[in-house]
């Protein structure tokens, strides 16, 4: 083999090693990204559930006060809006 061909093959080999290393780093980062994304989604899901629970409690309170007001109006015999 010529010296030039050996240099080219050596460079190709170095490039392949570097490429493999970069691909491994990329794959590792993709896994980290997926884990972080799932954690983030999970965190938001919990926050959303908490907010929904609070909204439901407020809706129950609104319903209670609305019914109470309706009962009071019917006791008065008038429709006070």
PDB file of C-alpha atoms in Angstrom:
ATOM      1  CA  UNK A   1       0.000   0.000   0.000  1.00  0.00           C
ATOM      2  CA  UNK A   2       1.135   3.464  -0.698  1.00  0.00           C
ATOM      3  CA  UNK A   3       1.888   5.887   2.116  1.00  0.00           C
ATOM      4  CA  UNK A   4      -0.899   8.157   0.943  1.00  0.00           C
ATOM      5  CA  UNK A   5      -3.428   5.317   1.060  1.00  0.00           C
ATOM      6  CA  UNK A   6      -2.303   4.405   4.589  1.00  0.00           C
ATOM      7  CA  UNK A   7      -2.761   8.028   5.691  1.00  0.00           C
ATOM      8  CA  UNK A   8      -6.263   8.083   4.212  1.00  0.00           C
ATOM      9  CA  UNK A   9      -7.204   4.777   5.863  1.00  0.00           C
ATOM     10  CA  UNK A  10      -5.803   6.007   9.188  1.00  0.00           C
ATOM     11  CA  UNK A  11      -7.840   9.208   8.887  1.00  0.00           C
ATOM     12  CA  UNK A  12     -10.963   7.230   8.004  1.00  0.00           C
ATOM     13  CA  UNK A  13     -10.368   5.044  11.055  1.00  0.00           C
ATOM     14  CA  UNK A  14      -9.988   8.104  13.310  1.00  0.00           C
ATOM     15  CA  UNK A  15     -13.134   9.607  11.825  1.00  0.00           C
ATOM     16  CA  UNK A  16     -15.022   6.348  12.418  1.00  0.00           C
ATOM     17  CA  UNK A  17     -13.930   6.272  16.063  1.00  0.00           C
ATOM     18  CA  UNK A  18     -14.919   9.911  16.507  1.00  0.00           C
ATOM     19  CA  UNK A  19     -18.246   9.285  14.772  1.00  0.00           C
ATOM     20  CA  UNK A  20     -18.950   6.278  17.003  1.00  0.00           C
ATOM     21  CA  UNK A  21     -18.099   8.346  20.071  1.00  0.00           C
ATOM     22  CA  UNK A  22     -20.362  11.184  18.949  1.00  0.00           C
ATOM     23  CA  UNK A  23     -23.195   8.748  18.212  1.00  0.00           C
ATOM     24  CA  UNK A  24     -22.850   7.238  21.694  1.00  0.00           C
ATOM     25  CA  UNK A  25     -22.970  10.719  23.251  1.00  0.00           C
ATOM     26  CA  UNK A  26     -25.980  11.597  21.104  1.00  0.00           C
ATOM     27  CA  UNK A  27     -27.809   8.411  22.130  1.00  0.00           C
ATOM     28  CA  UNK A  28     -27.022   9.062  25.780  1.00  0.00           C
ATOM     29  CA  UNK A  29     -28.346  12.611  25.500  1.00  0.00           C
ATOM     30  CA  UNK A  30     -31.493  11.365  23.764  1.00  0.00           C
ATOM     31  CA  UNK A  31     -32.133   8.970  26.648  1.00  0.00           C
ATOM     32  CA  UNK A  32     -31.546  11.791  29.154  1.00  0.00           C
ATOM     33  CA  UNK A  33     -33.894  14.008  27.156  1.00  0.00           C
ATOM     34  CA  UNK A  34     -36.639  11.364  27.138  1.00  0.00           C
ATOM     35  CA  UNK A  35     -36.297  10.810  30.890  1.00  0.00           C
ATOM     36  CA  UNK A  36     -36.357  14.557  31.581  1.00  0.00           C
ATOM     37  CA  UNK A  37     -39.328  14.976  29.269  1.00  0.00           C
ATOM     38  CA  UNK A  38     -41.274  12.229  31.034  1.00  0.00           C
ATOM     39  CA  UNK A  39     -40.448  13.732  34.429  1.00  0.00           C
ATOM     40  CA  UNK A  40     -41.545  17.142  33.236  1.00  0.00           C
ATOM     41  CA  UNK A  41     -44.785  15.784  31.811  1.00  0.00           C
ATOM     42  CA  UNK A  42     -45.365  13.845  35.012  1.00  0.00           C
ATOM     43  CA  UNK A  43     -44.785  16.990  37.078  1.00  0.00           C
ATOM     44  CA  UNK A  44     -47.200  18.982  34.953  1.00  0.00           C
ATOM     45  CA  UNK A  45     -49.719  16.159  35.110  1.00  0.00           C
ATOM     46  CA  UNK A  46     -49.643  16.288  38.899  1.00  0.00           C
ATOM     47  CA  UNK A  47     -49.955  20.076  38.855  1.00  0.00           C
ATOM     48  CA  UNK A  48     -52.882  19.871  36.434  1.00  0.00           C
ATOM     49  CA  UNK A  49     -54.594  17.259  38.615  1.00  0.00           C
ATOM     50  CA  UNK A  50     -54.156  19.472  41.690  1.00  0.00           C
ATOM     51  CA  UNK A  51     -55.596  22.460  39.839  1.00  0.00           C
ATOM     52  CA  UNK A  52     -58.515  20.366  38.577  1.00  0.00           C
ATOM     53  CA  UNK A  53     -59.214  19.215  42.147  1.00  0.00           C
ATOM     54  CA  UNK A  54     -59.206  22.825  43.349  1.00  0.00           C
ATOM     55  CA  UNK A  55     -61.541  23.829  40.527  1.00  0.00           C
ATOM     56  CA  UNK A  56     -63.883  20.958  41.404  1.00  0.00           C
ATOM     57  CA  UNK A  57     -63.931  22.041  45.048  1.00  0.00           C
ATOM     58  CA  UNK A  58     -64.693  25.614  44.030  1.00  0.00           C
ATOM     59  CA  UNK A  59     -67.457  24.379  41.712  1.00  0.00           C
ATOM     60  CA  UNK A  60     -68.920  22.384  44.593  1.00  0.00           C
ATOM     61  CA  UNK A  61     -68.808  25.476  46.785  1.00  0.00           C
ATOM     62  CA  UNK A  62     -70.439  27.558  44.059  1.00  0.00           C
ATOM     63  CA  UNK A  63     -73.151  24.936  43.702  1.00  0.00           C
ATOM     64  CA  UNK A  64     -73.691  24.905  47.466  1.00  0.00           C
ATOM     65  CA  UNK A  65     -74.021  28.679  47.664  1.00  0.00           C
ATOM     66  CA  UNK A  66     -76.230  28.771  44.581  1.00  0.00           C
ATOM     67  CA  UNK A  67     -78.560  26.151  46.057  1.00  0.00           C
ATOM     68  CA  UNK A  68     -78.507  27.981  49.383  1.00  0.00           C
ATOM     69  CA  UNK A  69     -79.437  31.227  47.643  1.00  0.00           C
ATOM     70  CA  UNK A  70     -82.209  29.466  45.734  1.00  0.00           C
ATOM     71  CA  UNK A  71     -83.573  28.027  48.981  1.00  0.00           C
ATOM     72  CA  UNK A  72     -83.483  31.447  50.639  1.00  0.00           C
ATOM     73  CA  UNK A  73     -85.260  33.017  47.662  1.00  0.00           C
ATOM     74  CA  UNK A  74     -87.966  30.382  47.743  1.00  0.00           C
ATOM     75  CA  UNK A  75     -88.423  31.012  51.484  1.00  0.00           C
ATOM     76  CA  UNK A  76     -88.912  34.708  50.730  1.00  0.00           C
ATOM     77  CA  UNK A  77     -91.304  33.825  47.933  1.00  0.00           C
ATOM     78  CA  UNK A  78     -89.592  36.206  45.521  1.00  0.00           C
ATOM     79  CA  UNK A  79     -87.056  35.941  42.781  1.00  0.00           C
ATOM     80  CA  UNK A  80     -84.185  38.215  43.826  1.00  0.00           C
ATOM     81  CA  UNK A  81     -81.470  38.251  41.196  1.00  0.00           C
TER      82      UNK A  81
END
